[in-house]
Tab-separated table of C-alpha atoms in Angstrom:
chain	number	residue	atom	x	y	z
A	517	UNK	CA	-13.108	22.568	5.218
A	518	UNK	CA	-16.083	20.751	7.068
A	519	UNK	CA	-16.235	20.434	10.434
A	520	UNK	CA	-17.308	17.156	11.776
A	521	UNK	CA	-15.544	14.224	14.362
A	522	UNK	CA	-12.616	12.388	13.387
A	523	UNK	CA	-14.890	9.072	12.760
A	524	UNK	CA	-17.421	11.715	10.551
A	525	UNK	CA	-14.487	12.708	8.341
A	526	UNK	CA	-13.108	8.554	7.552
A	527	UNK	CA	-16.783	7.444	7.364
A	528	UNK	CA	-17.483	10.207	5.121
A	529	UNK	CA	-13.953	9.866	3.322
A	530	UNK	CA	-14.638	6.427	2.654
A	531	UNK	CA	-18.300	6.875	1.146
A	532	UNK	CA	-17.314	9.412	-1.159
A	533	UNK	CA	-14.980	6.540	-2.867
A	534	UNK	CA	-16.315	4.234	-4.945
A	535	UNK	CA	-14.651	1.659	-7.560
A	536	UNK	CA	-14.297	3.042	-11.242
A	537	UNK	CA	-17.590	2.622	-13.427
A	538	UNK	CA	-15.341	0.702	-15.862
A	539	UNK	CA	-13.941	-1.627	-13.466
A	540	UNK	CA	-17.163	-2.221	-12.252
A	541	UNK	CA	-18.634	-3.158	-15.388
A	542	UNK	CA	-15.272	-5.305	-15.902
A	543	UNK	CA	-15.778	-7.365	-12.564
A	544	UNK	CA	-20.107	-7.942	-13.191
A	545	UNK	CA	-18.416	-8.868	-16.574
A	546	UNK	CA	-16.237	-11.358	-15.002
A	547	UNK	CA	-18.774	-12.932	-12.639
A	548	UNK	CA	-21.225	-13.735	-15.100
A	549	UNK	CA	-18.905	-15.278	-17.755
A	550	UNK	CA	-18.046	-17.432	-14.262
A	551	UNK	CA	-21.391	-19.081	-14.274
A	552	UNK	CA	-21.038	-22.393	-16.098
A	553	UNK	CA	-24.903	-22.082	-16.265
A	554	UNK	CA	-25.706	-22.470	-20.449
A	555	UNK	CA	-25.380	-25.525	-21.814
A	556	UNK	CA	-22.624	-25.556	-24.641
A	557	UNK	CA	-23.640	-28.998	-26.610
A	558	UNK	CA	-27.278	-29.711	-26.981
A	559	UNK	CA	-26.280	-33.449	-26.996
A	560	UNK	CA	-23.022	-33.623	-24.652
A	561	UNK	CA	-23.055	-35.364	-21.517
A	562	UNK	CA	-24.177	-33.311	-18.650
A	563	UNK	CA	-21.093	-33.818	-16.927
A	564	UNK	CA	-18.886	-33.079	-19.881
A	565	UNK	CA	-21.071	-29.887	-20.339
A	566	UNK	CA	-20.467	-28.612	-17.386
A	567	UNK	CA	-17.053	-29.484	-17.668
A	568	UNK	CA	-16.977	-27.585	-21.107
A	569	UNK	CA	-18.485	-24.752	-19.947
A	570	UNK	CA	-15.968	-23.871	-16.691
A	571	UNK	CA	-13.202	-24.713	-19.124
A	572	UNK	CA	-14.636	-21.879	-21.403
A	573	UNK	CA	-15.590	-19.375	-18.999
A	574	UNK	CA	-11.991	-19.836	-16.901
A	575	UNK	CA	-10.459	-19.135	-20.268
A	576	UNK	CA	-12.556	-16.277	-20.711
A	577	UNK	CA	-11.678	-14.992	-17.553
A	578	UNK	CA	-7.867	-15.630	-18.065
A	579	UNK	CA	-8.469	-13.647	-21.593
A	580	UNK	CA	-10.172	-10.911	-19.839
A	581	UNK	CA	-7.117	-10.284	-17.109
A	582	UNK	CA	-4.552	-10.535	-19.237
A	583	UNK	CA	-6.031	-7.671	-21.834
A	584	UNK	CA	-7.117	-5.419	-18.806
A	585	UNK	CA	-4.601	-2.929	-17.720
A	586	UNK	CA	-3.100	-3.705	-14.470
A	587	UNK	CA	-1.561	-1.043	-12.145
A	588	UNK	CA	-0.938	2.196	-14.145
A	589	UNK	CA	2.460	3.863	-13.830
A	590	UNK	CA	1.282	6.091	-11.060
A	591	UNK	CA	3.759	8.268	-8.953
A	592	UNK	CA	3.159	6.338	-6.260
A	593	UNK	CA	3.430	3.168	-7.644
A	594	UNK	CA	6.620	4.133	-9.134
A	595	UNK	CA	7.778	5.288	-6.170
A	596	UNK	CA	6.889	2.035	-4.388
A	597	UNK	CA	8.771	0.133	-7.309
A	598	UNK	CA	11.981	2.185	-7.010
A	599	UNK	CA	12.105	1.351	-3.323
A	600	UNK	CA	11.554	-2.070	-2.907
A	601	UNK	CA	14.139	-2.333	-5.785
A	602	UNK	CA	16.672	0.197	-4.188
A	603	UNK	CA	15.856	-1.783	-0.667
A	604	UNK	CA	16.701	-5.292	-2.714
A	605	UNK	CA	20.134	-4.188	-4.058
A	606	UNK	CA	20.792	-3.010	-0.558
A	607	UNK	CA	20.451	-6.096	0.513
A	608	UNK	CA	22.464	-7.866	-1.785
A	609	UNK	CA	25.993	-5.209	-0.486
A	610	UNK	CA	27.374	-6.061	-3.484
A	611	UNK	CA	30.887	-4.695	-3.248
A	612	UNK	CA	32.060	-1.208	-4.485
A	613	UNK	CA	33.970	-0.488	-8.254
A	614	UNK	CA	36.020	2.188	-7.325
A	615	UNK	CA	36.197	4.266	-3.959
A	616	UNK	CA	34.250	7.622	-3.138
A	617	UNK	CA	36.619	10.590	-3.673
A	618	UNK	CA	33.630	13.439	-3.962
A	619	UNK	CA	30.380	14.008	-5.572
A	620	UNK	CA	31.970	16.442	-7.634
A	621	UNK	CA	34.439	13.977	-9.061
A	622	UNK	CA	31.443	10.859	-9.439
A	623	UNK	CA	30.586	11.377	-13.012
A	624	UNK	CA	34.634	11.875	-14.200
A	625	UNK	CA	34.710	8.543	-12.498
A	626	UNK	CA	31.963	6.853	-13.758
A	627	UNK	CA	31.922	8.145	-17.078
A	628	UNK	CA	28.537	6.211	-18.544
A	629	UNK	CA	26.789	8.763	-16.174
A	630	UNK	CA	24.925	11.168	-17.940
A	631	UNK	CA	23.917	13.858	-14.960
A	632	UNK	CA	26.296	15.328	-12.087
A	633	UNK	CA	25.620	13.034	-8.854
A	634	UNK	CA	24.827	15.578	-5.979
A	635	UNK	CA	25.488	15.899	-2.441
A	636	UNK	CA	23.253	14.407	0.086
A	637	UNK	CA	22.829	15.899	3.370
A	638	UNK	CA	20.713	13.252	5.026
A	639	UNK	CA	24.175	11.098	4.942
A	640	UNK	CA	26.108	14.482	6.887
A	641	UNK	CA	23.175	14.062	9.290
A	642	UNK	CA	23.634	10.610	10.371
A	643	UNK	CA	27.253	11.168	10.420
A	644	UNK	CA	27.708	8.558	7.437
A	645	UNK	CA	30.836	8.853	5.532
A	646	UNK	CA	30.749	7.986	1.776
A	647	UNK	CA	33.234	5.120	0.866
A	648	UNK	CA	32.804	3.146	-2.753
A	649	UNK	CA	30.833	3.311	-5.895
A	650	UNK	CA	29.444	1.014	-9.025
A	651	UNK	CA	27.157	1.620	-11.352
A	652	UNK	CA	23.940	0.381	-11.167
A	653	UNK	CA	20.078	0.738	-11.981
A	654	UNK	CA	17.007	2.142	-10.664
A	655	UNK	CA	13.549	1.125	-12.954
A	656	UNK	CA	15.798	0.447	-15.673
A	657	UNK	CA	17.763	3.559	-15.435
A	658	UNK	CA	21.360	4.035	-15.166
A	659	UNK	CA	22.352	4.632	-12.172
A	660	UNK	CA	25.197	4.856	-9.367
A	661	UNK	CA	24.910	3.818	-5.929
A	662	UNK	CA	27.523	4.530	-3.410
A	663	UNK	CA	28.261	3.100	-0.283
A	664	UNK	CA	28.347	4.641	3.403
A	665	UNK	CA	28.829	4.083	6.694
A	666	UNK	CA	28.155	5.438	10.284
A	667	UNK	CA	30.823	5.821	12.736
A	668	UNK	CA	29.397	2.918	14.483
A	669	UNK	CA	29.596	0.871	10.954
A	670	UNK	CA	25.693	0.802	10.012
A	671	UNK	CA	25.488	0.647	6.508
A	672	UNK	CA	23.472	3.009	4.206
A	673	UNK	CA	23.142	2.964	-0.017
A	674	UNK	CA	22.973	6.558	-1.895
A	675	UNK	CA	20.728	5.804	-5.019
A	676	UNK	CA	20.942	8.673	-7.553
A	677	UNK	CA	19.717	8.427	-11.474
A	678	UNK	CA	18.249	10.884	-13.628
A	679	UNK	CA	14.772	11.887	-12.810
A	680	UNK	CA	13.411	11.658	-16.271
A	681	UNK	CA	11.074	9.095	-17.411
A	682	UNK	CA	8.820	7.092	-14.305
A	683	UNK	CA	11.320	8.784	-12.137
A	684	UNK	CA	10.573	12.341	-13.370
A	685	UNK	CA	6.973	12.277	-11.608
A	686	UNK	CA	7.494	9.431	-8.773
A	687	UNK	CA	6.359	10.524	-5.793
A	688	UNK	CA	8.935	11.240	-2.864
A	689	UNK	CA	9.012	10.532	0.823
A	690	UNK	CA	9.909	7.611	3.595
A	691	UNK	CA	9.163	4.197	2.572
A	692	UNK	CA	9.114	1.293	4.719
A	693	UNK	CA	10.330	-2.030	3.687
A	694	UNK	CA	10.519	-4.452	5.741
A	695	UNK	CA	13.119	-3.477	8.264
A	696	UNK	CA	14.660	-0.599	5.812
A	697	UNK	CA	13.990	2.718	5.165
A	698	UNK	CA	14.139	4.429	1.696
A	699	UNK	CA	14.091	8.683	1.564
A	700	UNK	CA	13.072	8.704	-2.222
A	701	UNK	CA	13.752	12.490	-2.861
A	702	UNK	CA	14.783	14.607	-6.313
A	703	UNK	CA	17.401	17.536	-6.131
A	704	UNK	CA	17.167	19.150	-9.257
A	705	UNK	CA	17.496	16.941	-12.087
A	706	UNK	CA	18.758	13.884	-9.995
A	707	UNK	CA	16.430	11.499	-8.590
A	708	UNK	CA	18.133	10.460	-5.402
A	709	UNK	CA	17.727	7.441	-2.921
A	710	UNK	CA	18.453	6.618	0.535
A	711	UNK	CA	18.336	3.475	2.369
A	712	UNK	CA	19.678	2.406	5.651
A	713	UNK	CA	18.276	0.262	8.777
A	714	UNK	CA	14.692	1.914	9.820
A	715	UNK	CA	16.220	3.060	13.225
A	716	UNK	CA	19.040	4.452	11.400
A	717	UNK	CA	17.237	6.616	9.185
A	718	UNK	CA	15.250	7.344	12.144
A	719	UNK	CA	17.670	9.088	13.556
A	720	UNK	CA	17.666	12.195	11.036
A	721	UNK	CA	16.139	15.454	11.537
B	557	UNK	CA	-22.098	-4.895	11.433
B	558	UNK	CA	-23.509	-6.574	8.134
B	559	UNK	CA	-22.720	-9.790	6.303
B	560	UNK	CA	-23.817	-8.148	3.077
B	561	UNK	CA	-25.565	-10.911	2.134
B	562	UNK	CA	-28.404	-8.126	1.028
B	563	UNK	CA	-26.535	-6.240	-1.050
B	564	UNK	CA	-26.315	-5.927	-4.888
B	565	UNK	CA	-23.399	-6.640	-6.184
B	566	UNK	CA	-22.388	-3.197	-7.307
B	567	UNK	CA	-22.638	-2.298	-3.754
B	568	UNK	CA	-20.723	-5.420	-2.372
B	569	UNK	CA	-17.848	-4.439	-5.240
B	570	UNK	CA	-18.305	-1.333	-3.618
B	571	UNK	CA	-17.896	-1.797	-0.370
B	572	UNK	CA	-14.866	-4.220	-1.255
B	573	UNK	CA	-12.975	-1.932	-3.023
B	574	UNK	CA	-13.416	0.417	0.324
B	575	UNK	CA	-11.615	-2.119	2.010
B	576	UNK	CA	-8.901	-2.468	-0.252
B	577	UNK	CA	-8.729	1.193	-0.500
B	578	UNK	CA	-7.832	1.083	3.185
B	579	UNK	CA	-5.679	-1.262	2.763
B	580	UNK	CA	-3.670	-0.174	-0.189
B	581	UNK	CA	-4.373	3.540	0.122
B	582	UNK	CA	-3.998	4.028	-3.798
B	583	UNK	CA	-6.948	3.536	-6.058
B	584	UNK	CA	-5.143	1.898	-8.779
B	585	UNK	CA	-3.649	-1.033	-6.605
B	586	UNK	CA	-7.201	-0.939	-4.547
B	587	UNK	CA	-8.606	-2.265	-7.969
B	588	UNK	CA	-6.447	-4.192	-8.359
B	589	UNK	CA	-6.627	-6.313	-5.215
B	590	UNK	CA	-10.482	-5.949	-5.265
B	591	UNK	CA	-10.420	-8.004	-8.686
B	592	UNK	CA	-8.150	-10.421	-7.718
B	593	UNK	CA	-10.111	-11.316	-4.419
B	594	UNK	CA	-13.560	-11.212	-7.119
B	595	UNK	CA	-12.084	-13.428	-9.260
B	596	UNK	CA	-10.737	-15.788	-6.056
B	597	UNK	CA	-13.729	-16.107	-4.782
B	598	UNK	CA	-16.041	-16.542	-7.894
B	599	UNK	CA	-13.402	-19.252	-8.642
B	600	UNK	CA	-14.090	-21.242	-4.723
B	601	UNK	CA	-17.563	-20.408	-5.407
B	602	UNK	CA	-18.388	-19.126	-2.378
B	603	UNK	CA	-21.055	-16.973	-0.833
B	604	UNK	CA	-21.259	-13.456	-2.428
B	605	UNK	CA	-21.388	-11.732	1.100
B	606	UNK	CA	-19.082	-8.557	1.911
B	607	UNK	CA	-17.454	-10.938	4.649
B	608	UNK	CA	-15.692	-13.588	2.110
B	609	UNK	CA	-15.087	-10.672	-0.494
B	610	UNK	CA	-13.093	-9.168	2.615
B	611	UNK	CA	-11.315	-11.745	3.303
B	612	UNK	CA	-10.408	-13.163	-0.227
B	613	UNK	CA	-9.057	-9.187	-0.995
B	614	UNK	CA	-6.866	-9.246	2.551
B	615	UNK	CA	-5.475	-12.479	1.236
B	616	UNK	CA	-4.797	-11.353	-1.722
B	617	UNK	CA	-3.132	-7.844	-0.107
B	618	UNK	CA	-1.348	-10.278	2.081
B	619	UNK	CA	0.269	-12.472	-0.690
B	620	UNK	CA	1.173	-9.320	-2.438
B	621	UNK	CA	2.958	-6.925	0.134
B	622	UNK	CA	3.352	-8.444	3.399
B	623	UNK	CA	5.081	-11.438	3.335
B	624	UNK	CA	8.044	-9.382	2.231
B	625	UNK	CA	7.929	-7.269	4.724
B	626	UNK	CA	8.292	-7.378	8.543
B	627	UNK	CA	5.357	-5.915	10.067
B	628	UNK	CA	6.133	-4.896	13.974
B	629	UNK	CA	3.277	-6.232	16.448
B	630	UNK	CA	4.008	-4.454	19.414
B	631	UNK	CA	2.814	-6.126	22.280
B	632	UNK	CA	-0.300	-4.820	24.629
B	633	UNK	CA	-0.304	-5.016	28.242
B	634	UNK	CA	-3.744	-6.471	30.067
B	635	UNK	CA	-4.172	-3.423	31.808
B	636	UNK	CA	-3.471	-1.205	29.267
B	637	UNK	CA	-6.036	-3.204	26.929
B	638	UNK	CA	-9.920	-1.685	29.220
B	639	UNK	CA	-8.108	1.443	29.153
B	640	UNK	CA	-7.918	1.217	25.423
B	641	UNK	CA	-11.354	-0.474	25.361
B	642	UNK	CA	-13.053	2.515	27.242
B	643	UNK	CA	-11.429	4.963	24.605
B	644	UNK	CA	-12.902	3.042	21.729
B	645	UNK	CA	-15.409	5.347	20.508
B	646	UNK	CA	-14.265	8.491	22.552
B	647	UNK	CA	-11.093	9.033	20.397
B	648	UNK	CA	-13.490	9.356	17.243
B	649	UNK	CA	-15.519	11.841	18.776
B	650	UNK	CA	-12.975	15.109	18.444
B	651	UNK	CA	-14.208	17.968	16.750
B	652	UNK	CA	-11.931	18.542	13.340
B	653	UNK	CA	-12.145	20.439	10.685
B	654	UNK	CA	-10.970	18.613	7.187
B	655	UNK	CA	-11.397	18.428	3.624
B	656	UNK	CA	-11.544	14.656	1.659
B	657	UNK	CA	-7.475	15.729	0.125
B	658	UNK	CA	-6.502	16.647	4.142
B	659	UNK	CA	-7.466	13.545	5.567
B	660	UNK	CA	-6.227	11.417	2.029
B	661	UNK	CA	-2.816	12.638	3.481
B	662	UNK	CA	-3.373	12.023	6.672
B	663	UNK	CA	-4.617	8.176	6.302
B	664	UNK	CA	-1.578	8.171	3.836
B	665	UNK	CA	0.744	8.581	7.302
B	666	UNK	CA	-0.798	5.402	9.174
B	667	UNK	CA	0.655	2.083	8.335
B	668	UNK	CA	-1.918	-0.159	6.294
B	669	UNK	CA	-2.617	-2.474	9.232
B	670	UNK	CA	-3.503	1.057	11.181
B	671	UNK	CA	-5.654	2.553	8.321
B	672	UNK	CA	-7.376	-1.238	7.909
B	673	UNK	CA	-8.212	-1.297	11.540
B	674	UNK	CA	-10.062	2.193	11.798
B	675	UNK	CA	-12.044	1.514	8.519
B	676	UNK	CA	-13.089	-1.519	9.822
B	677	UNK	CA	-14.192	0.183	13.163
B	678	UNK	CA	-15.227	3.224	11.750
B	679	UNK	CA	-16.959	2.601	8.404
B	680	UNK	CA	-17.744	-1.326	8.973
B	681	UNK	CA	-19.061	-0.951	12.512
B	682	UNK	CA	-16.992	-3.932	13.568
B	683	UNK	CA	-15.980	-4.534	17.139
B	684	UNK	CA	-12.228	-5.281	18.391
B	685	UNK	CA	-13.124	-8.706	18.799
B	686	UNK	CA	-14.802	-8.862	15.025
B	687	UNK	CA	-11.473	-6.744	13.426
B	688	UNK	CA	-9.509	-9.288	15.789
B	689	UNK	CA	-10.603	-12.256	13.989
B	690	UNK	CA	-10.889	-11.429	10.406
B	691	UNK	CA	-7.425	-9.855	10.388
B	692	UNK	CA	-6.027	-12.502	12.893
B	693	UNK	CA	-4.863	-10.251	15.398
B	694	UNK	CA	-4.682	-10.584	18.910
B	695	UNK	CA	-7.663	-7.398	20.670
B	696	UNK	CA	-5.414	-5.956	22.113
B	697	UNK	CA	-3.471	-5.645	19.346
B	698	UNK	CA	-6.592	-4.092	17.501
B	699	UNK	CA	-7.166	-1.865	20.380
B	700	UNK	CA	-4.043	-0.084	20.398
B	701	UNK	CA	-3.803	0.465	16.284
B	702	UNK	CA	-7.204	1.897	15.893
B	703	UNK	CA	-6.191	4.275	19.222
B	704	UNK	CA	-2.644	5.046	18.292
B	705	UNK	CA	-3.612	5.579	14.241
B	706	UNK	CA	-6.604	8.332	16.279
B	707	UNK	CA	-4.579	9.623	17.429
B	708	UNK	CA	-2.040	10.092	14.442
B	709	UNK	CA	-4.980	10.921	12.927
B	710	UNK	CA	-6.281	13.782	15.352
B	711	UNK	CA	-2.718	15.364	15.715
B	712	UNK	CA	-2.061	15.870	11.616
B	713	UNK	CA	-5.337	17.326	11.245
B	714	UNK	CA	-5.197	19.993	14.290
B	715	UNK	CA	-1.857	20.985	12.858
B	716	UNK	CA	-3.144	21.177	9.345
B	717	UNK	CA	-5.807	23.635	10.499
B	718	UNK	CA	-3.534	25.316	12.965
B	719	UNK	CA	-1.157	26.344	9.897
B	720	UNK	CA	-4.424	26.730	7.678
């Protein structure tokens, strides 16, 4: 631990980080083939020479994006996918399947599910009571997503799948999204979701 | 503050990816957005300066995330805004003691227009009025992110080495 002012620490923070050496050579890479500067025909126009040469180095450039690797499957980024997905199918309150009897009874219910759906305390804490279910999915996996409600009839979406795959290692937390809030959290094997109005979730301990 | 017209262009990539890095808080997506805004403003052909690299990656980061999302600009009062302006520099000045992980998760709290504000301020040297323009933000506005996300900022850390 160094000690050092608040500004010392983000300057230094900051300085320490640097883009990747292979990036970087990517990018120089990418600026020069942007140069229309060599001439392409000895006897073409100069016009259509120029013209030639953008033409080439834009496809080059195209070429070059498409075969780079874009955002790896981080944890976070996974995490950030999961919510803005869970936060869209929120949106659309697509109607329930069948109602909510208990989380002990989910998967005799919804017999495609392939883990035991578990209890969530955050919904106890808002005083949300759990009324329908469907089946749905999160990044692809099967999920379910049940349906609950305050006592004053603010709605809130229980997301749980299996936390294998992307959603073994995604990182958990509060995200923000637009005016929701999504918990992302994983109780034992079950990768579990949360959304609700921001000053709903807000509300929790 | 510089225009980076001076600088190589490692150290303009550099510097952009900073920026981006402030914005996006996760190295992947930072190089991400810094190639996009590259290859933006290659294509426009304009000046190579830190400045236009800046703003091509914030438009970029803008296209991308926030016009999604609602983003909550809470209003400043007048009075409120020379309070704010006299505490510019002396909220920076606490004594804290921090590795580079503790404060990663403590910038990882602030909201990206709070974490883009204090870079700018802290590592650009920009002014409220400079911040205020490139990120089209009213000073005031400026003022109370780069005091409130300080503050944040100040509190996480003293508890981190309380608990330590």
């Amino acid at each position: 631990m160094n000690e050092r002012t608040l500004d010392g620490h983000i300057e230094a923070y900051y300085r320490d980080e640097s883009v990747s050496p292979e990036r970087l050579a990517h990018l120089r890479q990418v600026e020069s083939l942007a140069r229309p500067t060599s001439p392409i025909g000895r006897f073409a126009p100069v016009g259509r020479r120029w013209v030639t040469g953008a033409a080439l180095a834009a496809g080059l450039v195209a070429a070059l994006l498409v075969v780079w690797p874009r955002t790896p499957s981080d944890p976070v980024s996974v995490a950030r996918s999961a919510a803005a997905e869970i936060a869209k199918n929120h949106r659309k309150a697509e109607s329930g399947e069948s109602a909510f009897t208990s989380w002990a009874a989910l998967r005799g219910e919804l017999p495609r599910l392939e883990f035991d759906a578990v209890p969530v305390p955050l919904l106890a804490s808002l005083g949300a009571t759990a009324r329908d279910t469907r089946y749905c999915s999160v990044q692809g996996q099967l999920a379910v997503r049940i349906h609950a409600e305050t006592a004053s009839g603010e709605r809130l979406s229980v997301y749980q799948a299996q936390a294998s795959g992307p959603l073994a290692e995604a990182r958990t937390g509060r995200f923000e999204v637009g005016d929701l809030s999504v918990e992302l959290e994983r109780r034992g094997d079950v990768f579990v979701g949360v959304v609700g109005p921001s000053a709903v979730l807000a509300r929790a301990p | 503050m510089s225009d980076g017209s001076d600088a190589s262009p490692d150290e303009l990539l550099h510097a952009g990816f900073r920026y981006a890095l402030s914005l996006a808080h996760d190295r992947a997506e930072a190089e991400d957005l810094l190639q996009d805004g590259w290859v933006s403003l290659l294509r426009a052909g304009g000046p190579r300066t830190r400045a236009y690299l800046m703003r091509a990656i914030r438009s970029r980061y803008v296209d991308r995330y926030r016009r999604s999302r609602a983003v909550l600009v809470e209003p400043v009062p007048a009075d409120e805004v020379e309070a704010l302006a006299v505490d510019w520099k002396a909220a920076g000045a606490t004594l804290l003691a921090a590795d580079h992980d503790t404060l990663g998760d403590a910038l990882a709290r602030l909201r990206p227009e709070e974490r883009e504000a204090v870079f700018l301020q802290v590592v650009e040297g920009y002014s409220a009025s400079e911040i205020a323009e490139l990120t089209q933000t009213p000073r005031g506005t400026v003022l109370s992110l780069v005091h409130r996300a300080k503050k944040k900022l100040s509190r996480w850390l003293e508890r981190k080495e309380a608990s330590a």
